[in-house]
PDB file of C-alpha atoms in Angstrom:
ATOM      1  CA  THR A   1     273.958  86.603 201.268  1.00  0.00           C
ATOM      2  CA  LYS A   2     271.642  83.622 201.535  1.00  0.00           C
ATOM      3  CA  LYS A   3     268.072  84.597 202.292  1.00  0.00           C
ATOM      4  CA  THR A   4     266.654  83.375 205.594  1.00  0.00           C
ATOM      5  CA  MET A   5     263.428  81.519 204.923  1.00  0.00           C
ATOM      6  CA  SER A   6     260.441  82.274 207.111  1.00  0.00           C
ATOM      7  CA  ARG A   7     257.032  80.835 207.801  1.00  0.00           C
ATOM      8  CA  GLU A   8     255.643  83.548 205.510  1.00  0.00           C
ATOM      9  CA  ASP A   9     257.794  82.158 202.679  1.00  0.00           C
ATOM     10  CA  LEU A  10     256.366  78.703 203.259  1.00  0.00           C
ATOM     11  CA  ASP A  11     252.819  80.061 203.389  1.00  0.00           C
ATOM     12  CA  ALA A  12     253.392  81.851 200.088  1.00  0.00           C
ATOM     13  CA  LEU A  13     254.651  78.639 198.501  1.00  0.00           C
ATOM     14  CA  MET A  14     251.648  76.755 199.845  1.00  0.00           C
ATOM     15  CA  ARG A  15     249.304  79.351 198.360  1.00  0.00           C
ATOM     16  CA  GLU A  16     251.098  79.106 195.029  1.00  0.00           C
ATOM     17  CA  ARG A  17     250.800  75.322 195.164  1.00  0.00           C
ATOM     18  CA  ASP A  18     247.079  75.529 195.968  1.00  0.00           C
ATOM     19  CA  GLY A  19     246.503  77.959 193.124  1.00  0.00           C
ATOM     20  CA  LEU A  20     248.263  75.704 190.627  1.00  0.00           C
ATOM     21  CA  GLU A  21     246.297  72.691 191.820  1.00  0.00           C
ATOM     22  CA  ALA A  22     242.990  74.533 191.540  1.00  0.00           C
ATOM     23  CA  GLU A  23     243.806  75.706 188.008  1.00  0.00           C
ATOM     24  CA  ALA A  24     244.934  72.212 186.986  1.00  0.00           C
ATOM     25  CA  GLU A  25     241.711  70.729 188.330  1.00  0.00           C
ATOM     26  CA  ALA A  26     239.612  73.263 186.407  1.00  0.00           C
ATOM     27  CA  ILE A  27     241.496  72.554 183.166  1.00  0.00           C
ATOM     28  CA  THR A  28     241.201  68.794 183.622  1.00  0.00           C
ATOM     29  CA  SER A  29     237.471  69.101 184.273  1.00  0.00           C
ATOM     30  CA  GLU A  30     237.004  71.133 181.085  1.00  0.00           C
ATOM     31  CA  LEU A  31     239.045  68.721 178.977  1.00  0.00           C
ATOM     32  CA  GLU A  32     237.176  65.717 180.367  1.00  0.00           C
ATOM     33  CA  ALA A  33     233.723  67.322 180.003  1.00  0.00           C
ATOM     34  CA  PRO A  34     231.304  65.426 177.726  1.00  0.00           C
ATOM     35  CA  VAL A  35     231.194  66.551 174.080  1.00  0.00           C
ATOM     36  CA  PRO A  36     227.945  66.287 172.083  1.00  0.00           C
ATOM     37  CA  GLY A  37     228.334  63.584 169.484  1.00  0.00           C
ATOM     38  CA  GLY A  38     231.777  62.453 170.609  1.00  0.00           C
ATOM     39  CA  GLU A  39     234.099  61.624 173.470  1.00  0.00           C
ATOM     40  CA  PRO A  40     235.791  64.298 175.621  1.00  0.00           C
ATOM     41  CA  ALA A  41     238.941  65.855 174.218  1.00  0.00           C
ATOM     42  CA  GLY A  42     240.848  64.631 177.262  1.00  0.00           C
ATOM     43  CA  ILE A  43     244.432  65.317 178.161  1.00  0.00           C
ATOM     44  CA  ARG A  44     246.136  62.909 175.775  1.00  0.00           C
ATOM     45  CA  ARG A  45     243.435  61.643 173.411  1.00  0.00           C
ATOM     46  CA  PRO A  46     244.066  62.073 169.660  1.00  0.00           C
ATOM     47  CA  LEU A  47     242.647  65.239 168.134  1.00  0.00           C
ATOM     48  CA  VAL A  48     241.859  63.531 164.849  1.00  0.00           C
ATOM     49  CA  ASP A  49     238.924  61.328 163.932  1.00  0.00           C
ATOM     50  CA  GLY A  50     239.007  57.735 162.726  1.00  0.00           C
ATOM     51  CA  GLU A  51     239.878  58.866 159.196  1.00  0.00           C
ATOM     52  CA  GLY A  52     242.753  61.039 160.324  1.00  0.00           C
ATOM     53  CA  TYR A  53     240.995  64.391 159.918  1.00  0.00           C
ATOM     54  CA  PRO A  54     240.969  67.047 162.691  1.00  0.00           C
ATOM     55  CA  ARG A  55     238.004  66.538 164.983  1.00  0.00           C
ATOM     56  CA  ALA A  56     235.152  68.873 164.100  1.00  0.00           C
ATOM     57  CA  ASP A  57     233.254  68.408 167.378  1.00  0.00           C
ATOM     58  CA  ILE A  58     235.772  70.226 169.581  1.00  0.00           C
ATOM     59  CA  ASP A  59     237.570  73.569 169.652  1.00  0.00           C
ATOM     60  CA  LEU A  60     241.031  72.382 168.663  1.00  0.00           C
ATOM     61  CA  TRP A  61     242.744  75.687 169.483  1.00  0.00           C
ATOM     62  CA  ARG A  62     241.150  75.734 172.935  1.00  0.00           C
ATOM     63  CA  VAL A  63     242.107  72.126 173.649  1.00  0.00           C
ATOM     64  CA  ARG A  64     245.721  72.644 172.572  1.00  0.00           C
ATOM     65  CA  THR A  65     245.935  75.823 174.663  1.00  0.00           C
ATOM     66  CA  LEU A  66     244.568  74.060 177.757  1.00  0.00           C
ATOM     67  CA  ARG A  67     246.867  71.088 177.309  1.00  0.00           C
ATOM     68  CA  HIS A  68     249.866  73.369 176.982  1.00  0.00           C
ATOM     69  CA  ARG A  69     248.855  75.310 180.085  1.00  0.00           C
ATOM     70  CA  LEU A  70     248.362  72.082 182.018  1.00  0.00           C
ATOM     71  CA  ALA A  71     251.863  70.932 181.086  1.00  0.00           C
ATOM     72  CA  CYS A  72     253.255  74.267 182.311  1.00  0.00           C
ATOM     73  CA  ILE A  73     251.308  73.950 185.566  1.00  0.00           C
ATOM     74  CA  GLN A  74     252.731  70.484 186.157  1.00  0.00           C
ATOM     75  CA  THR A  75     256.266  71.797 185.688  1.00  0.00           C
ATOM     76  CA  ASP A  76     255.621  74.782 187.959  1.00  0.00           C
ATOM     77  CA  HIS A  77     253.975  72.544 190.579  1.00  0.00           C
ATOM     78  CA  LYS A  78     256.977  70.235 190.751  1.00  0.00           C
ATOM     79  CA  ALA A  79     259.247  73.272 191.136  1.00  0.00           C
ATOM     80  CA  VAL A  80     257.096  74.653 193.964  1.00  0.00           C
ATOM     81  CA  MET A  81     257.061  71.300 195.744  1.00  0.00           C
ATOM     82  CA  ARG A  82     260.870  71.141 195.512  1.00  0.00           C
ATOM     83  CA  LYS A  83     261.050  74.603 197.102  1.00  0.00           C
ATOM     84  CA  ILE A  84     258.694  73.514 199.867  1.00  0.00           C
ATOM     85  CA  GLU A  85     260.932  70.528 200.562  1.00  0.00           C
ATOM     86  CA  GLN A  86     263.913  72.865 200.766  1.00  0.00           C
ATOM     87  CA  VAL A  87     262.190  75.364 203.053  1.00  0.00           C
ATOM     88  CA  LEU A  88     260.774  72.855 205.529  1.00  0.00           C
ATOM     89  CA  PRO A  89     264.138  71.623 206.885  1.00  0.00           C
ATOM     90  CA  LEU A  90     265.259  75.251 207.378  1.00  0.00           C
ATOM     91  CA  LEU A  91     262.150  76.089 209.380  1.00  0.00           C
ATOM     92  CA  LEU A  92     262.432  72.910 211.427  1.00  0.00           C
ATOM     93  CA  ALA A  93     266.113  73.369 212.221  1.00  0.00           C
ATOM     94  CA  PRO A  94     267.276  74.593 215.672  1.00  0.00           C
ATOM     95  CA  GLY A  95     266.827  78.339 215.960  1.00  0.00           C
ATOM     96  CA  ALA A  96     264.135  78.427 213.296  1.00  0.00           C
ATOM     97  CA  PRO A  97     261.003  80.585 213.802  1.00  0.00           C
ATOM     98  CA  THR A  98     258.467  79.295 216.288  1.00  0.00           C
ATOM     99  CA  GLU A  99     256.038  76.733 214.937  1.00  0.00           C
ATOM    100  CA  THR A 100     252.366  77.479 214.593  1.00  0.00           C
ATOM    101  CA  LEU A 101     249.870  76.098 217.087  1.00  0.00           C
ATOM    102  CA  GLU A 102     248.557  73.744 214.397  1.00  0.00           C
ATOM    103  CA  GLU A 103     252.035  72.309 213.779  1.00  0.00           C
ATOM    104  CA  LYS A 104     252.657  71.897 217.495  1.00  0.00           C
ATOM    105  CA  SER A 105     249.319  70.137 217.856  1.00  0.00           C
ATOM    106  CA  LEU A 106     250.150  67.715 215.071  1.00  0.00           C
ATOM    107  CA  GLU A 107     253.536  67.010 216.604  1.00  0.00           C
ATOM    108  CA  ARG A 108     252.030  66.469 220.021  1.00  0.00           C
ATOM    109  CA  LYS A 109     249.390  64.104 218.653  1.00  0.00           C
ATOM    110  CA  SER A 110     252.041  62.203 216.757  1.00  0.00           C
ATOM    111  CA  ALA A 111     254.173  61.837 219.877  1.00  0.00           C
ATOM    112  CA  GLU A 112     251.222  60.870 222.043  1.00  0.00           C
ATOM    113  CA  THR A 113     250.061  58.162 219.665  1.00  0.00           C
ATOM    114  CA  GLN A 114     253.631  57.115 218.746  1.00  0.00           C
ATOM    115  CA  GLU A 115     252.705  57.050 215.091  1.00  0.00           C
ATOM    116  CA  TRP A 116     254.618  54.741 212.830  1.00  0.00           C
ATOM    117  CA  PRO A 117     254.304  54.497 209.047  1.00  0.00           C
ATOM    118  CA  PHE A 118     251.723  51.942 207.970  1.00  0.00           C
ATOM    119  CA  ALA A 119     252.025  52.393 204.196  1.00  0.00           C
ATOM    120  CA  VAL A 120     254.520  53.486 201.585  1.00  0.00           C
ATOM    121  CA  VAL A 121     253.805  55.186 198.269  1.00  0.00           C
ATOM    122  CA  LYS A 122     255.098  52.851 195.573  1.00  0.00           C
ATOM    123  CA  SER A 123     254.224  55.023 192.584  1.00  0.00           C
ATOM    124  CA  VAL A 124     252.374  58.220 191.627  1.00  0.00           C
ATOM    125  CA  LYS A 125     250.924  58.853 188.196  1.00  0.00           C
ATOM    126  CA  ALA A 126     251.678  62.166 186.522  1.00  0.00           C
ATOM    127  CA  SER A 127     248.911  64.791 186.659  1.00  0.00           C
ATOM    128  CA  SER A 128     246.945  62.699 189.157  1.00  0.00           C
ATOM    129  CA  PRO A 129     245.338  64.169 192.300  1.00  0.00           C
ATOM    130  CA  ALA A 130     248.103  62.514 194.330  1.00  0.00           C
ATOM    131  CA  ASP A 131     250.766  64.091 192.115  1.00  0.00           C
ATOM    132  CA  LEU A 132     249.177  67.525 192.389  1.00  0.00           C
ATOM    133  CA  ALA A 133     248.938  67.143 196.156  1.00  0.00           C
ATOM    134  CA  GLY A 134     252.689  66.557 196.334  1.00  0.00           C
ATOM    135  CA  LEU A 135     252.801  62.844 197.146  1.00  0.00           C
ATOM    136  CA  ALA A 136     255.924  61.146 195.845  1.00  0.00           C
ATOM    137  CA  ALA A 137     257.147  57.603 195.460  1.00  0.00           C
ATOM    138  CA  GLY A 138     258.915  56.518 198.615  1.00  0.00           C
ATOM    139  CA  ASP A 139     256.792  58.629 200.977  1.00  0.00           C
ATOM    140  CA  GLU A 140     255.908  56.738 204.140  1.00  0.00           C
ATOM    141  CA  VAL A 141     252.349  57.390 205.331  1.00  0.00           C
ATOM    142  CA  LEU A 142     251.930  58.148 209.036  1.00  0.00           C
ATOM    143  CA  ARG A 143     248.333  59.304 208.872  1.00  0.00           C
ATOM    144  CA  TYR A 144     245.736  59.318 206.111  1.00  0.00           C
ATOM    145  CA  GLY A 145     242.972  61.643 207.168  1.00  0.00           C
ATOM    146  CA  ASP A 146     241.761  60.021 210.377  1.00  0.00           C
ATOM    147  CA  VAL A 147     243.085  56.634 209.272  1.00  0.00           C
ATOM    148  CA  ARG A 148     246.147  55.008 210.830  1.00  0.00           C
ATOM    149  CA  SER A 149     245.650  51.551 209.370  1.00  0.00           C
ATOM    150  CA  PHE A 150     246.278  50.404 205.812  1.00  0.00           C
ATOM    151  CA  ASP A 151     243.096  48.308 205.804  1.00  0.00           C
ATOM    152  CA  HIS A 152     240.924  51.442 206.050  1.00  0.00           C
ATOM    153  CA  VAL A 153     242.648  53.591 203.402  1.00  0.00           C
ATOM    154  CA  LYS A 154     240.485  52.550 200.463  1.00  0.00           C
ATOM    155  CA  GLN A 155     237.179  53.063 202.272  1.00  0.00           C
ATOM    156  CA  TRP A 156     238.291  56.454 203.629  1.00  0.00           C
ATOM    157  CA  THR A 157     239.194  57.504 200.092  1.00  0.00           C
ATOM    158  CA  VAL A 158     235.812  56.472 198.695  1.00  0.00           C
ATOM    159  CA  ASP A 159     233.962  58.196 201.543  1.00  0.00           C
ATOM    160  CA  HIS A 160     235.794  61.487 200.970  1.00  0.00           C
ATOM    161  CA  VAL A 161     235.580  62.027 197.217  1.00  0.00           C
ATOM    162  CA  ASN A 162     235.984  65.733 196.384  1.00  0.00           C
ATOM    163  CA  GLU A 163     236.841  66.448 200.022  1.00  0.00           C
ATOM    164  CA  SER A 164     240.277  67.638 201.094  1.00  0.00           C
ATOM    165  CA  PHE A 165     241.959  65.968 204.063  1.00  0.00           C
ATOM    166  CA  PRO A 166     245.504  65.930 205.472  1.00  0.00           C
ATOM    167  CA  VAL A 167     247.932  63.124 204.771  1.00  0.00           C
ATOM    168  CA  ILE A 168     251.038  63.093 206.950  1.00  0.00           C
ATOM    169  CA  VAL A 169     254.070  61.503 205.317  1.00  0.00           C
ATOM    170  CA  ARG A 170     257.696  60.983 206.141  1.00  0.00           C
ATOM    171  CA  ARG A 171     260.119  61.712 203.303  1.00  0.00           C
ATOM    172  CA  ALA A 172     263.790  60.813 203.305  1.00  0.00           C
ATOM    173  CA  SER A 173     264.851  64.258 202.064  1.00  0.00           C
ATOM    174  CA  VAL A 174     262.919  66.133 204.768  1.00  0.00           C
ATOM    175  CA  ALA A 175     263.902  66.107 208.423  1.00  0.00           C
ATOM    176  CA  ARG A 176     260.399  65.910 209.872  1.00  0.00           C
ATOM    177  CA  PRO A 177     256.941  64.708 208.728  1.00  0.00           C
ATOM    178  CA  MET A 178     255.143  66.679 206.029  1.00  0.00           C
ATOM    179  CA  THR A 179     251.412  67.382 205.923  1.00  0.00           C
ATOM    180  CA  LEU A 180     249.894  67.349 202.441  1.00  0.00           C
ATOM    181  CA  ASP A 181     246.319  68.273 201.502  1.00  0.00           C
ATOM    182  CA  VAL A 182     244.863  65.454 199.401  1.00  0.00           C
ATOM    183  CA  THR A 183     241.567  65.522 197.490  1.00  0.00           C
ATOM    184  CA  PRO A 184     240.337  62.251 195.942  1.00  0.00           C
ATOM    185  CA  ARG A 185     238.389  62.872 192.738  1.00  0.00           C
ATOM    186  CA  ALA A 186     237.643  61.497 189.317  1.00  0.00           C
ATOM    187  CA  TRP A 187     240.376  62.307 186.797  1.00  0.00           C
ATOM    188  CA  HIS A 188     241.474  60.996 183.394  1.00  0.00           C
ATOM    189  CA  GLY A 189     243.367  58.053 184.916  1.00  0.00           C
ATOM    190  CA  ASP A 190     242.499  55.088 187.130  1.00  0.00           C
ATOM    191  CA  GLY A 191     241.435  55.391 190.755  1.00  0.00           C
ATOM    192  CA  LEU A 192     240.571  58.504 192.710  1.00  0.00           C
ATOM    193  CA  LEU A 193     244.120  59.558 193.573  1.00  0.00           C
ATOM    194  CA  GLY A 194     246.345  57.950 190.962  1.00  0.00           C
ATOM    195  CA  CYS A 195     248.863  56.442 193.361  1.00  0.00           C
ATOM    196  CA  HIS A 196     249.766  52.946 194.498  1.00  0.00           C
ATOM    197  CA  LEU A 197     250.210  52.254 198.207  1.00  0.00           C
ATOM    198  CA  LEU A 198     251.794  49.226 199.823  1.00  0.00           C
ATOM    199  CA  PRO A 199     251.394  48.259 203.479  1.00  0.00           C
ATOM    200  CA  ILE A 200     254.347  48.386 205.834  1.00  0.00           C
ATOM    201  CA  ASN A 201     253.565  45.170 207.679  1.00  0.00           C
ATOM    202  CA  ASN A 202     253.179  41.484 206.960  1.00  0.00           C
ATOM    203  CA  ASN A 203     249.938  41.995 205.038  1.00  0.00           C
ATOM    204  CA  PRO A 204     250.607  41.021 201.399  1.00  0.00           C
ATOM    205  CA  SER A 205     247.691  43.086 200.067  1.00  0.00           C
ATOM    206  CA  SER A 206     248.100  46.500 198.494  1.00  0.00           C
ATOM    207  CA  SER A 207     245.873  49.425 197.620  1.00  0.00           C
ATOM    208  CA  SER A 208     245.524  51.491 194.454  1.00  0.00           C
ATOM    209  CA  SER A 209     243.775  54.765 195.264  1.00  0.00           C
TER     210      SER A 209
END
């Protein structure tokens, strides 16, 4: 018998996602921390010096262990996000459990303002803050924090470094808009989020966040 998914199931998945993201952020911070006399170990930097010998300024076992754990987290995170995508349509289907007040409020605000997508996610870099938040290529952005205009996305991102805010997206595989918690921050790649957004209008400019 197929299990009926509930709001509690979704909440559990969200907590699992948040835990994985927090652990990934802690590991990334440790790997990117300054090393006396050398550059940070990083996530993909070589672990040998210029002469090909193992680096003596870092704990090689620790770095390899953290990198392996980070790779596992990324795999687990993608699996959790797939489950969330599967659960959401079931909860939003007719006869599904009643929505929370927060969800109803978001829906009502969306209907009142007649929100339309103003940007689309062109690409997301692996292990980036955007990737860990669950953003995916093809997502159409309905709301970015308090922003509903592509022109203000970059400034909002810069003004909210290390602060979590909701991003509402529309995804082809999900019946209704999804709300993702996004936290811009420094990471081992370019930008603060590691994703590339394109406007859905006649504006030829684009934004890398």
